[in-house]
Amino acid sequence: MIHIIRTFLIGLAIGMANVIPGVSGGTLAVVFNIYDKFVNAITLNFKKLWKNRRFVFPLVIGMLGGVLVFSKLITIVYEKFPVQTNYFFMGLILGSIPMLFKYMVAKKDGEKFSAGKIVAIVICALAGFALLIYLGHLEGVLGTPDMSAELPVQTFPLTVRIFAAGLIGAVAMIIPGISGSLLMLIMGVYTIVMKSISLLFPSLFGGDIQLFFKAVFLLLPNGIGVLIGLLSGAKLIAWLLKKIPNQTYAVIFGLICASAVNIFPGFNFATPWTAVGSVVCLLAGAALAYFSTKLAPEEKSEEKSVEQNENTQESSEK
């Protein structure tokens, strides 16, 4: 029961992170050490989904809850306390870097890294770092989205764009460091999606059924795109982690290091209390990530045993 509650809370945090441009839900999956398990669990194999139900269902429900319930709240918190929030997320990232570095340089039994592989790992890390620094620059150019804008009239081109943004954003959401919300912002649909989500419950319970259905129909192509993107993206990442784990983790390592650089708000504190609050948030985030990653060896070994059992079953079936 405790494991289910913990998984639900992690899903809640990932869902909250996914509504903030520049913040990656995939990063939090790495921070809480469920990334491998997450990308391997997302599949159209319903038998495998049912086996992992104690992990998949609480996580997905938590993610949906984080997006639906906190789409407005987390945006307000981020707008009211941007410095402290950024320091908290930066603490989460910094606290997870040692664990990720360990995965990046992990060797199989008896394996020795060749010079070529070391160079490849370094290049992958630098490539991930450079990519996210560039996307961070785009975020600064785009600025803060206007959440006061009205919902647009739905047209076929807009529907296609909303679907494409959900598809690309979901694939990006799986990759640690890359913000799916940021890509939706770049594609010009972030405000539409967030506004639609924030209007669902007020419109339904406030009696404005017409506005409720307008929001639903705007969100529907985005939801379909997200579902397809999650399934296809997770399969690709799972394949990469199996075939070239060191290089894949090197890219993720670079992305996450760049995340800390992108969200770093500087040292220009408005008041001493802002400085104190920022330090507390930084330490709280780092401590949360550190204690979460202490479970890494146990979860990794459990994951390997599950893979071995599945491979054994597949061999026996053949």
GROMACS .gro file of C-alpha atoms in nm, residues 33 99 102-103 292-303:
model
   16
   33ASN     CA    1   1.444   0.658  -0.984
   99MET     CA    2   2.290   0.861  -0.939
  102LYS     CA    3   2.672   0.619  -1.184
  103TYR     CA    4   2.434   0.481  -1.448
  292SER     CA    5   1.472   0.895  -0.328
  293THR     CA    6   1.780   0.779  -0.520
  294LYS     CA    7   1.902   0.580  -0.217
  295LEU     CA    8   1.648   0.319  -0.332
  296ALA     CA    9   1.823   0.288  -0.668
  297PRO     CA   10   2.018  -0.038  -0.616
  298GLU     CA   11   1.714  -0.224  -0.487
  299GLU     CA   12   1.483  -0.107  -0.766
  300LYS     CA   13   1.741  -0.168  -1.039
  301SER     CA   14   1.805  -0.524  -0.922
  302GLU     CA   15   1.432  -0.588  -0.896
  303GLU     CA   16   1.391  -0.460  -1.252
   0.00000   0.00000   0.00000
